[in-house]
Amino acid sequence: MTVRSRSITLSTLLLGSLTLSGCAPLLYSSDTRVQDTRTFRAVPPTLTATPGATLTQGVMPGVQGEAAYAIEVPDRWNGTLVMYTHGYAGMGADVKVQVPALREYWLSQGYAWAASSYSSNYYDVRAGVEDTNALALAFPRLTGKATPGKYVIVGFSMGGHVAGAAVEAETAQTARNRVTYAAAMPMCGVMDQDYEFQWLGDYTAAAAQLAGTSSGAYPDTTFQKRLPETLGKLFTSFSGPVWQENDGAGAKLRDLAKTLTGGERPVFTLGFRLGGYQQAVLSTGGSDGTLNGILPRNLYSNQGVTYRWTTGDPTADETAFNAALPRTAAANEPNPPRWDGVRWLPRVQGQISVPVLTMHTTGDFYVPFRHQQLYRQHVNAQGHGDLLVQRSIRAAGHCEFTAAELVEGFGALMTWQTTGQKPAGDDVTTPAVIADPNYGCAYTRGTRAGVAPCPGAAPAGLM
């Protein structure tokens, strides 16, 4: 068991970035954004090495300043490096390495793993992609080991966005730090960069409109101040872990959200009622569409969108709602190409050339199941449908996976990448399939509280 702590100089990274960026055309160089004015502090990790493995940890330059990192290599390394990409870490000044849930499993199977803190917080996927790739490229220098024979990328939530973007053709062409991954596993990920913020804007605007608390303006600067009043008009209880919508405006909001997030499916209602995720989504209400300064201009638009909470012909209430809802249009080029690396909000648009296996819970209210439907559409449209396998998990929480589900999914991905034998997955786009009460049973391992068990499933805690 060995622990090393190292850092590399800023000049080393700058030399590489100038060489790469010098070949690209200068585009939209006059753009500025609030994120560029922020500073962050990389917190050096203090992890303890796993027995039978060598741990290297420290800080290194990133695109926004320094990033912390950790790398762990088993004594019997199989030559593959798994890059782990973490999810949204808030808006604090400290950036920290997050330890992957599959750490012990990866090491036991001979995989090395590495993780960057990224050099910034907020929803900075650009930093996630560039800093993760920089760490992958620095692996031999930092560890003294040979260059990996294979790179794989695995991430959760925002880290799923990082992992998905990392294997896109646009990233391969524009990244400052370029890594060719052999496979990717985005879990509970943002698989359509525009939809996530469309969803947050749609839901929060609809909530205020149905409650009668909307200011009628965009951005709605009164949204957070009036949120307690809004909740009182929509929910009969909203103080505990599970909320209860009322039978009037609250029920309309629930069904409108179901339509926006992927349609009828098991566990949606429980996911809708989980107070922690309602709070997370509603905390974004009233924003200006720049993703808290990640973009220079407003990304959000609801022009031409018709919102429904019923099926069939629109009701009089729906017609009135859509007529009264405040509308706004996105600014011109809110997320332009960059001369100095990937876009500020990297694109996930289905231009993949390696195996990708995704996992998503059906009840996820924060990063909705709809992401999987859109990703499938994008990948198919690019002609790469045979490179995507998607698995649906019957759970209400965001990234609520069991160890068995994660291990099985990763094992299937690596067998696929190694042998070419594609594993099975779920149909995420056919409404009748998704609405089946037993949808998601094929890859769900274990029964969650409040979720109907699959036929023949073992009781909770036994799998």
Short mmCIF file of C-alpha atoms in Angstrom, two decimals:
data_model
loop_
_atom_site.label_atom_id
_atom_site.label_comp_id
_atom_site.label_asym_id
_atom_site.label_seq_id
_atom_site.Cartn_x
_atom_site.Cartn_y
_atom_site.Cartn_z
CA MET A 1 0.00 0.00 0.00
CA THR A 2 1.64 3.23 -1.17
CA VAL A 3 0.45 6.84 -1.13
CA ARG A 4 2.02 9.56 -3.28
CA SER A 5 1.12 13.27 -3.39
CA ARG A 6 2.19 15.31 -6.40
CA SER A 7 1.35 18.41 -8.39
CA ILE A 8 2.35 19.60 -11.85
CA THR A 9 3.24 23.11 -12.90
CA LEU A 10 0.94 25.54 -14.64
CA SER A 11 3.46 26.02 -17.45
CA THR A 12 3.24 22.33 -18.35
CA LEU A 13 -0.50 22.55 -18.98
CA LEU A 14 -0.33 25.91 -20.71
CA LEU A 15 2.23 24.63 -23.18
CA GLY A 16 -0.10 21.80 -24.19
CA SER A 17 -3.18 23.98 -24.37
CA LEU A 18 -1.52 26.59 -26.55
CA THR A 19 -0.38 23.93 -28.98
CA LEU A 20 -3.86 22.47 -29.26
CA SER A 21 -5.87 25.67 -29.25
CA GLY A 22 -3.58 27.34 -31.75
CA CYS A 23 -4.92 25.05 -34.48
CA ALA A 24 -8.54 26.05 -33.98
CA PRO A 25 -10.26 29.14 -35.39
CA LEU A 26 -11.03 31.99 -32.99
CA LEU A 27 -14.82 32.03 -32.55
CA TYR A 28 -16.96 34.24 -30.32
CA SER A 29 -13.88 35.40 -28.44
CA SER A 30 -15.59 38.56 -27.20
CA ASP A 31 -18.01 36.59 -25.01
CA THR A 32 -17.65 36.88 -21.26
CA ARG A 33 -19.63 35.27 -18.47
CA VAL A 34 -19.92 35.52 -14.72
CA GLN A 35 -18.29 32.11 -14.17
CA ASP A 36 -14.99 33.49 -15.48
CA THR A 37 -14.83 35.98 -12.61
CA ARG A 38 -15.10 33.30 -9.91
CA THR A 39 -12.20 31.73 -8.09
CA PHE A 40 -12.07 28.32 -6.46
CA ARG A 41 -9.73 26.50 -4.09
CA ALA A 42 -8.64 22.93 -4.75
CA VAL A 43 -8.66 20.92 -1.51
CA PRO A 44 -5.90 18.28 -1.60
CA PRO A 45 -7.39 14.82 -0.99
CA THR A 46 -6.43 12.84 2.11
CA LEU A 47 -7.63 9.41 1.04
CA THR A 48 -6.11 6.19 2.34
CA ALA A 49 -4.93 3.66 -0.20
CA THR A 50 -6.82 0.42 -0.55
CA PRO A 51 -4.69 -2.62 0.45
CA GLY A 52 -3.09 -4.00 -2.67
CA ALA A 53 -3.19 -0.69 -4.53
CA THR A 54 -1.08 2.46 -4.97
CA LEU A 55 -2.76 5.83 -4.40
CA THR A 56 -1.50 9.08 -5.95
CA GLN A 57 -3.24 12.32 -5.00
CA GLY A 58 -2.64 16.05 -5.15
CA VAL A 59 -3.52 19.12 -7.19
CA MET A 60 -2.86 20.09 -10.79
CA PRO A 61 -3.82 22.93 -13.17
CA GLY A 62 -7.30 23.00 -14.67
CA VAL A 63 -9.25 25.29 -16.96
CA GLN A 64 -10.51 27.51 -14.12
CA GLY A 65 -7.59 27.25 -11.70
CA GLU A 66 -6.27 24.26 -9.79
CA ALA A 67 -8.10 20.95 -9.55
CA ALA A 68 -7.61 18.25 -6.95
CA TYR A 69 -7.18 14.68 -8.11
CA ALA A 70 -6.87 11.09 -6.92
CA ILE A 71 -5.58 8.06 -8.84
CA GLU A 72 -5.55 4.50 -7.53
CA VAL A 73 -3.88 1.60 -9.31
CA PRO A 74 -4.17 -2.02 -8.17
CA ASP A 75 -0.99 -4.07 -7.94
CA ARG A 76 -2.43 -6.40 -10.56
CA TRP A 77 -3.52 -3.72 -12.98
CA ASN A 78 -5.22 -4.84 -16.18
CA GLY A 79 -4.10 -1.73 -18.10
CA THR A 80 -7.53 -0.02 -18.20
CA LEU A 81 -8.07 3.34 -16.50
CA VAL A 82 -11.60 4.28 -15.45
CA MET A 83 -12.14 8.04 -15.26
CA TYR A 84 -14.84 8.86 -12.71
CA THR A 85 -16.80 12.10 -13.17
CA HIS A 86 -18.72 13.47 -10.20
CA GLY A 87 -22.06 15.23 -10.11
CA TYR A 88 -23.08 18.80 -9.27
CA ALA A 89 -21.22 19.96 -6.15
CA GLY A 90 -22.98 23.24 -5.46
CA MET A 91 -21.67 26.79 -5.64
CA GLY A 92 -19.03 26.84 -2.91
CA ALA A 93 -15.44 27.99 -3.30
CA ASP A 94 -13.83 24.65 -2.41
CA VAL A 95 -13.50 21.93 -5.06
CA LYS A 96 -12.99 18.39 -3.79
CA VAL A 97 -12.44 14.92 -5.16
CA GLN A 98 -15.42 12.60 -4.76
CA VAL A 99 -14.76 8.89 -4.29
CA PRO A 100 -16.63 6.61 -6.71
CA ALA A 101 -19.13 4.10 -5.37
CA LEU A 102 -17.48 1.38 -7.46
CA ARG A 103 -13.97 2.01 -6.13
CA GLU A 104 -13.53 -1.32 -4.36
CA TYR A 105 -15.15 -3.28 -7.18
CA TRP A 106 -12.96 -1.68 -9.85
CA LEU A 107 -9.77 -2.37 -7.92
CA SER A 108 -10.81 -5.95 -7.22
CA GLN A 109 -11.28 -6.50 -10.96
CA GLY A 110 -7.90 -5.01 -11.87
CA TYR A 111 -9.10 -1.56 -13.03
CA ALA A 112 -7.29 1.61 -12.05
CA TRP A 113 -9.48 4.65 -11.40
CA ALA A 114 -8.92 8.39 -11.35
CA ALA A 115 -11.11 11.35 -10.42
CA SER A 116 -10.76 15.10 -10.71
CA SER A 117 -12.49 17.60 -8.45
CA TYR A 118 -12.73 19.82 -11.57
CA SER A 119 -11.30 23.30 -11.19
CA SER A 120 -14.67 24.94 -10.53
CA ASN A 121 -18.09 24.36 -9.03
CA TYR A 122 -21.51 25.39 -10.39
CA TYR A 123 -22.85 23.49 -13.42
CA ASP A 124 -19.50 23.71 -15.18
CA VAL A 125 -19.47 20.67 -17.46
CA ARG A 126 -16.75 22.27 -19.57
CA ALA A 127 -14.40 22.12 -16.60
CA GLY A 128 -15.55 18.56 -15.95
CA VAL A 129 -14.66 17.39 -19.46
CA GLU A 130 -11.39 19.28 -19.86
CA ASP A 131 -10.04 18.62 -16.35
CA THR A 132 -10.97 14.94 -16.42
CA ASN A 133 -9.26 14.53 -19.78
CA ALA A 134 -6.20 16.43 -18.56
CA LEU A 135 -5.93 14.06 -15.60
CA ALA A 136 -6.25 11.01 -17.86
CA LEU A 137 -3.42 12.31 -20.06
CA ALA A 138 -1.25 13.07 -17.01
CA PHE A 139 -1.62 9.54 -15.58
CA PRO A 140 1.86 8.25 -16.60
CA ARG A 141 3.61 11.37 -15.34
CA LEU A 142 1.76 11.45 -12.03
CA THR A 143 1.96 7.75 -11.22
CA GLY A 144 5.11 6.55 -12.95
CA LYS A 145 2.99 3.82 -14.56
CA ALA A 146 2.69 3.00 -18.24
CA THR A 147 0.18 4.81 -20.43
CA PRO A 148 -3.17 3.04 -20.07
CA GLY A 149 -4.05 0.68 -22.87
CA LYS A 150 -7.69 1.70 -22.57
CA TYR A 151 -9.69 4.59 -21.09
CA VAL A 152 -13.30 4.26 -19.90
CA ILE A 153 -15.41 7.07 -18.47
CA VAL A 154 -18.17 6.68 -15.87
CA GLY A 155 -20.21 9.46 -14.26
CA PHE A 156 -23.33 10.31 -12.28
CA SER A 157 -25.79 13.19 -12.84
CA MET A 158 -23.79 16.22 -14.02
CA GLY A 159 -20.94 13.74 -14.23
CA GLY A 160 -23.17 11.72 -16.56
CA HIS A 161 -23.29 14.82 -18.77
CA VAL A 162 -19.49 14.95 -18.61
CA ALA A 163 -19.21 11.26 -19.52
CA GLY A 164 -21.73 11.57 -22.35
CA ALA A 165 -20.07 14.67 -23.78
CA ALA A 166 -16.61 13.13 -23.50
CA VAL A 167 -17.40 10.57 -26.23
CA GLU A 168 -19.12 12.99 -28.62
CA ALA A 169 -17.53 13.79 -32.00
CA GLU A 170 -17.65 17.53 -31.30
CA THR A 171 -15.68 17.04 -28.09
CA ALA A 172 -13.10 14.94 -29.91
CA GLN A 173 -12.66 17.76 -32.41
CA THR A 174 -12.64 20.75 -30.07
CA ALA A 175 -11.38 19.70 -26.63
CA ARG A 176 -8.21 21.31 -25.39
CA ASN A 177 -7.33 17.97 -23.77
CA ARG A 178 -8.25 15.07 -26.06
CA VAL A 179 -8.75 11.50 -24.87
CA THR A 180 -10.10 8.62 -26.92
CA TYR A 181 -12.38 6.61 -24.65
CA ALA A 182 -13.19 2.98 -25.36
CA ALA A 183 -16.60 3.10 -23.66
CA ALA A 184 -18.79 5.34 -21.51
CA MET A 185 -21.32 4.79 -18.74
CA PRO A 186 -23.38 7.92 -17.99
CA MET A 187 -25.71 7.23 -15.05
CA CYS A 188 -28.73 9.37 -14.11
CA GLY A 189 -27.15 11.79 -16.52
CA VAL A 190 -28.09 14.99 -18.30
CA MET A 191 -28.18 13.48 -21.78
CA ASP A 192 -29.66 16.51 -23.54
CA GLN A 193 -27.99 19.74 -22.40
CA ASP A 194 -30.90 21.95 -23.44
CA TYR A 195 -33.74 19.80 -22.09
CA GLU A 196 -32.57 19.85 -18.46
CA PHE A 197 -32.84 23.63 -18.27
CA GLN A 198 -35.99 23.64 -20.38
CA TRP A 199 -37.51 21.29 -17.78
CA LEU A 200 -36.47 23.43 -14.82
CA GLY A 201 -37.82 26.57 -16.46
CA ASP A 202 -41.05 24.91 -17.58
CA TYR A 203 -41.88 23.32 -14.25
CA THR A 204 -41.18 26.33 -12.09
CA ALA A 205 -43.08 28.69 -14.41
CA ALA A 206 -46.04 26.29 -14.54
CA ALA A 207 -46.08 25.96 -10.75
CA ALA A 208 -46.29 29.72 -10.27
CA GLN A 209 -48.92 30.11 -13.00
CA LEU A 210 -51.17 27.35 -11.63
CA ALA A 211 -50.82 28.77 -8.13
CA GLY A 212 -51.65 32.30 -9.29
CA THR A 213 -48.35 33.66 -7.95
CA SER A 214 -46.49 34.38 -11.19
CA SER A 215 -45.15 37.91 -11.68
CA GLY A 216 -45.84 37.64 -15.41
CA ALA A 217 -42.22 38.54 -16.18
CA TYR A 218 -39.09 36.65 -17.20
CA PRO A 219 -36.94 36.26 -15.25
CA ASP A 220 -39.39 36.15 -12.35
CA THR A 221 -37.47 37.98 -9.63
CA THR A 222 -40.28 37.42 -7.13
CA PHE A 223 -40.42 33.63 -7.53
CA GLN A 224 -38.41 32.64 -4.47
CA LYS A 225 -40.01 35.27 -2.25
CA ARG A 226 -43.47 33.97 -3.15
CA LEU A 227 -42.54 30.28 -3.11
CA PRO A 228 -44.19 29.52 0.28
CA GLU A 229 -47.44 30.98 -1.07
CA THR A 230 -47.04 28.98 -4.28
CA LEU A 231 -46.58 25.73 -2.37
CA GLY A 232 -49.60 26.44 -0.20
CA LYS A 233 -51.74 26.69 -3.34
CA LEU A 234 -50.44 23.40 -4.77
CA PHE A 235 -49.76 21.03 -1.87
CA THR A 236 -51.70 20.03 1.23
CA SER A 237 -48.40 19.18 2.95
CA PHE A 238 -44.89 20.19 1.95
CA SER A 239 -42.71 20.09 5.05
CA GLY A 240 -41.63 16.45 5.31
CA PRO A 241 -39.76 14.01 3.09
CA VAL A 242 -42.90 13.15 1.12
CA TRP A 243 -45.25 15.93 -0.02
CA GLN A 244 -48.88 15.64 -1.03
CA GLU A 245 -50.35 17.62 -3.89
CA ASN A 246 -53.94 18.86 -3.62
CA ASP A 247 -56.74 17.68 -5.90
CA GLY A 248 -56.94 20.97 -7.81
CA ALA A 249 -53.96 22.92 -9.11
CA GLY A 250 -51.54 20.46 -7.52
CA ALA A 251 -52.97 17.51 -9.45
CA LYS A 252 -52.75 19.52 -12.67
CA LEU A 253 -49.11 20.32 -11.94
CA ARG A 254 -48.36 16.66 -11.24
CA ASP A 255 -49.84 15.50 -14.53
CA LEU A 256 -48.24 18.34 -16.47
CA ALA A 257 -44.90 17.28 -14.98
CA LYS A 258 -45.53 13.66 -15.94
CA THR A 259 -45.98 14.70 -19.56
CA LEU A 260 -42.85 16.87 -19.52
CA THR A 261 -40.66 14.18 -17.93
CA GLY A 262 -41.41 11.15 -20.10
CA GLY A 263 -45.05 10.14 -19.81
CA GLU A 264 -46.87 7.47 -17.82
CA ARG A 265 -44.41 5.11 -16.11
CA PRO A 266 -43.90 3.28 -12.80
CA VAL A 267 -42.71 5.31 -9.80
CA PHE A 268 -43.29 8.74 -11.36
CA THR A 269 -45.80 9.80 -8.69
CA LEU A 270 -43.52 8.87 -5.79
CA GLY A 271 -40.66 10.75 -7.45
CA PHE A 272 -42.91 13.80 -7.86
CA ARG A 273 -43.77 13.73 -4.16
CA LEU A 274 -40.25 13.49 -2.77
CA GLY A 275 -39.77 16.83 -1.04
CA GLY A 276 -36.01 17.02 -1.40
CA TYR A 277 -36.17 16.87 -5.17
CA GLN A 278 -39.13 19.26 -5.34
CA GLN A 279 -37.04 21.70 -3.35
CA ALA A 280 -34.05 21.21 -5.64
CA VAL A 281 -36.11 21.86 -8.77
CA LEU A 282 -38.06 24.78 -7.28
CA SER A 283 -34.84 26.39 -6.03
CA THR A 284 -34.04 27.17 -9.67
CA GLY A 285 -37.29 29.10 -10.19
CA GLY A 286 -37.04 32.70 -11.33
CA SER A 287 -33.55 32.33 -12.78
CA ASP A 288 -32.33 34.23 -15.83
CA GLY A 289 -31.46 31.27 -18.05
CA THR A 290 -27.67 31.68 -17.86
CA LEU A 291 -27.26 28.65 -15.55
CA ASN A 292 -26.02 30.88 -12.74
CA GLY A 293 -23.46 32.54 -14.98
CA ILE A 294 -22.17 29.46 -16.84
CA LEU A 295 -23.51 30.96 -20.08
CA PRO A 296 -23.31 34.58 -21.22
CA ARG A 297 -26.96 34.80 -22.29
CA ASN A 298 -30.38 33.24 -21.67
CA LEU A 299 -30.73 29.64 -22.88
CA TYR A 300 -34.39 29.14 -21.98
CA SER A 301 -37.34 29.50 -24.34
CA ASN A 302 -40.98 28.47 -24.04
CA GLN A 303 -42.12 30.01 -27.28
CA GLY A 304 -44.57 27.78 -29.12
CA VAL A 305 -44.79 25.17 -26.35
CA THR A 306 -48.26 23.88 -25.42
CA TYR A 307 -48.48 22.52 -21.88
CA ARG A 308 -50.94 19.73 -21.09
CA TRP A 309 -52.14 17.84 -18.02
CA THR A 310 -54.86 15.87 -19.84
CA THR A 311 -54.95 13.73 -22.97
CA GLY A 312 -57.23 14.18 -25.97
CA ASP A 313 -58.40 17.64 -27.00
CA PRO A 314 -57.14 20.52 -24.82
CA THR A 315 -59.56 21.53 -22.09
CA ALA A 316 -60.74 25.08 -21.53
CA ASP A 317 -58.47 25.27 -18.46
CA GLU A 318 -55.45 24.19 -20.49
CA THR A 319 -56.21 26.69 -23.22
CA ALA A 320 -56.53 29.49 -20.68
CA PHE A 321 -53.35 28.41 -18.91
CA ASN A 322 -51.30 28.42 -22.11
CA ALA A 323 -52.70 31.79 -23.16
CA ALA A 324 -51.82 33.40 -19.82
CA LEU A 325 -48.41 31.78 -19.23
CA PRO A 326 -45.56 34.30 -19.58
CA ARG A 327 -43.47 33.54 -22.64
CA THR A 328 -39.83 34.23 -23.42
CA ALA A 329 -37.35 33.43 -26.19
CA ALA A 330 -33.76 32.30 -25.90
CA ALA A 331 -31.04 34.80 -26.74
CA ASN A 332 -29.06 34.44 -29.94
CA GLU A 333 -26.20 31.93 -29.55
CA PRO A 334 -26.36 31.45 -25.76
CA ASN A 335 -23.91 28.52 -25.96
CA PRO A 336 -21.50 29.29 -28.82
CA PRO A 337 -18.48 27.26 -29.94
CA ARG A 338 -15.21 28.16 -28.24
CA TRP A 339 -11.73 28.71 -29.64
CA ASP A 340 -10.14 27.44 -26.41
CA GLY A 341 -11.79 24.06 -25.91
CA VAL A 342 -15.29 22.61 -25.67
CA ARG A 343 -18.37 24.79 -25.32
CA TRP A 344 -19.26 26.21 -21.91
CA LEU A 345 -22.20 23.79 -21.96
CA PRO A 346 -20.82 20.79 -23.90
CA ARG A 347 -23.25 19.16 -26.31
CA VAL A 348 -24.61 15.63 -26.07
CA GLN A 349 -26.16 14.98 -29.46
CA GLY A 350 -25.65 11.30 -30.26
CA GLN A 351 -22.47 11.52 -32.34
CA ILE A 352 -20.79 8.55 -30.67
CA SER A 353 -18.42 5.88 -31.97
CA VAL A 354 -17.93 3.65 -28.91
CA PRO A 355 -20.28 1.56 -26.71
CA VAL A 356 -22.38 3.59 -24.27
CA LEU A 357 -24.51 2.06 -21.51
CA THR A 358 -26.80 4.35 -19.53
CA MET A 359 -28.86 3.79 -16.38
CA HIS A 360 -31.71 5.98 -15.12
CA THR A 361 -34.39 5.69 -12.44
CA THR A 362 -37.96 5.97 -13.69
CA GLY A 363 -39.05 8.35 -10.93
CA ASP A 364 -36.15 10.81 -11.09
CA PHE A 365 -37.68 14.29 -10.71
CA TYR A 366 -34.43 16.27 -10.73
CA VAL A 367 -32.87 14.90 -13.93
CA PRO A 368 -35.96 13.32 -15.47
CA PHE A 369 -36.29 10.03 -17.33
CA ARG A 370 -37.09 12.07 -20.47
CA HIS A 371 -33.32 12.51 -20.90
CA GLN A 372 -33.07 8.87 -21.90
CA GLN A 373 -35.81 9.21 -24.49
CA LEU A 374 -34.15 12.25 -26.06
CA TYR A 375 -30.72 10.62 -26.02
CA ARG A 376 -32.08 7.56 -27.80
CA GLN A 377 -33.63 9.83 -30.44
CA HIS A 378 -30.35 11.72 -30.91
CA VAL A 379 -28.21 8.58 -31.17
CA ASN A 380 -30.63 6.92 -33.60
CA ALA A 381 -30.81 10.06 -35.73
CA GLN A 382 -27.01 9.99 -36.06
CA GLY A 383 -27.15 6.35 -37.16
CA HIS A 384 -25.42 4.98 -34.05
CA GLY A 385 -28.31 3.21 -32.33
CA ASP A 386 -26.37 -0.06 -32.19
CA LEU A 387 -23.82 1.61 -29.86
CA LEU A 388 -26.34 2.50 -27.14
CA VAL A 389 -27.86 0.31 -24.42
CA GLN A 390 -30.21 1.86 -21.84
CA ARG A 391 -31.42 0.36 -18.58
CA SER A 392 -34.33 1.60 -16.50
CA ILE A 393 -34.38 1.18 -12.73
CA ARG A 394 -37.56 1.21 -10.64
CA ALA A 395 -36.68 3.85 -8.07
CA ALA A 396 -37.89 7.33 -7.17
CA GLY A 397 -34.66 9.08 -6.24
CA HIS A 398 -32.03 10.74 -8.38
CA CYS A 399 -29.15 8.30 -8.96
CA GLU A 400 -30.76 5.81 -6.56
CA PHE A 401 -28.96 2.66 -7.68
CA THR A 402 -28.03 -0.43 -5.69
CA ALA A 403 -24.50 -1.82 -5.74
CA ALA A 404 -25.76 -4.85 -7.64
CA GLU A 405 -27.24 -2.66 -10.38
CA LEU A 406 -24.03 -0.68 -10.78
CA VAL A 407 -21.78 -3.73 -10.85
CA GLU A 408 -24.01 -5.55 -13.31
CA GLY A 409 -24.20 -2.55 -15.61
CA PHE A 410 -20.47 -1.86 -15.61
CA GLY A 411 -19.69 -5.53 -16.15
CA ALA A 412 -22.07 -5.67 -19.10
CA LEU A 413 -20.47 -2.58 -20.64
CA MET A 414 -16.94 -3.95 -20.34
CA THR A 415 -17.90 -7.36 -21.70
CA TRP A 416 -19.51 -5.57 -24.65
CA GLN A 417 -16.48 -3.39 -25.26
CA THR A 418 -14.09 -6.34 -25.00
CA THR A 419 -15.99 -9.03 -26.90
CA GLY A 420 -18.33 -7.07 -29.13
CA GLN A 421 -21.34 -8.92 -27.70
CA LYS A 422 -23.94 -6.21 -27.07
CA PRO A 423 -25.92 -6.62 -23.83
CA ALA A 424 -29.68 -6.25 -23.59
CA GLY A 425 -31.42 -3.09 -22.43
CA ASP A 426 -34.80 -1.43 -22.09
CA ASP A 427 -37.06 0.25 -24.63
CA VAL A 428 -37.27 3.84 -23.35
CA THR A 429 -39.42 5.38 -26.08
CA THR A 430 -42.56 3.25 -26.65
CA PRO A 431 -45.34 4.70 -24.45
CA ALA A 432 -47.23 1.42 -23.99
CA VAL A 433 -44.04 -0.37 -22.92
CA ILE A 434 -43.03 2.32 -20.44
CA ALA A 435 -46.55 2.54 -18.94
CA ASP A 436 -46.59 -1.16 -18.06
CA PRO A 437 -46.73 -1.54 -14.23
CA ASN A 438 -43.76 -3.92 -14.39
CA TYR A 439 -41.59 -1.69 -16.58
CA GLY A 440 -37.99 -1.60 -15.37
CA CYS A 441 -38.04 -5.01 -13.72
CA ALA A 442 -35.42 -6.51 -16.03
CA TYR A 443 -32.49 -4.62 -14.45
CA THR A 444 -33.81 -3.56 -11.05
CA ARG A 445 -32.05 -5.43 -8.25
CA GLY A 446 -33.81 -4.98 -4.92
CA THR A 447 -37.12 -3.43 -3.97
CA ARG A 448 -37.32 0.16 -2.73
CA ALA A 449 -39.69 1.43 -0.04
CA GLY A 450 -42.90 2.70 -1.59
CA VAL A 451 -42.21 0.98 -4.94
CA ALA A 452 -44.23 -2.05 -6.03
CA PRO A 453 -41.98 -5.12 -6.24
CA CYS A 454 -41.39 -6.89 -9.51
CA PRO A 455 -42.93 -10.33 -9.97
CA GLY A 456 -40.75 -12.81 -8.12
CA ALA A 457 -38.53 -10.11 -6.61
CA ALA A 458 -36.81 -10.82 -3.33
CA PRO A 459 -37.78 -8.64 -0.35
CA ALA A 460 -35.85 -5.44 0.21
CA GLY A 461 -32.41 -6.00 1.67
CA LEU A 462 -31.98 -9.55 0.33
CA MET A 463 -30.41 -8.72 -3.03
#
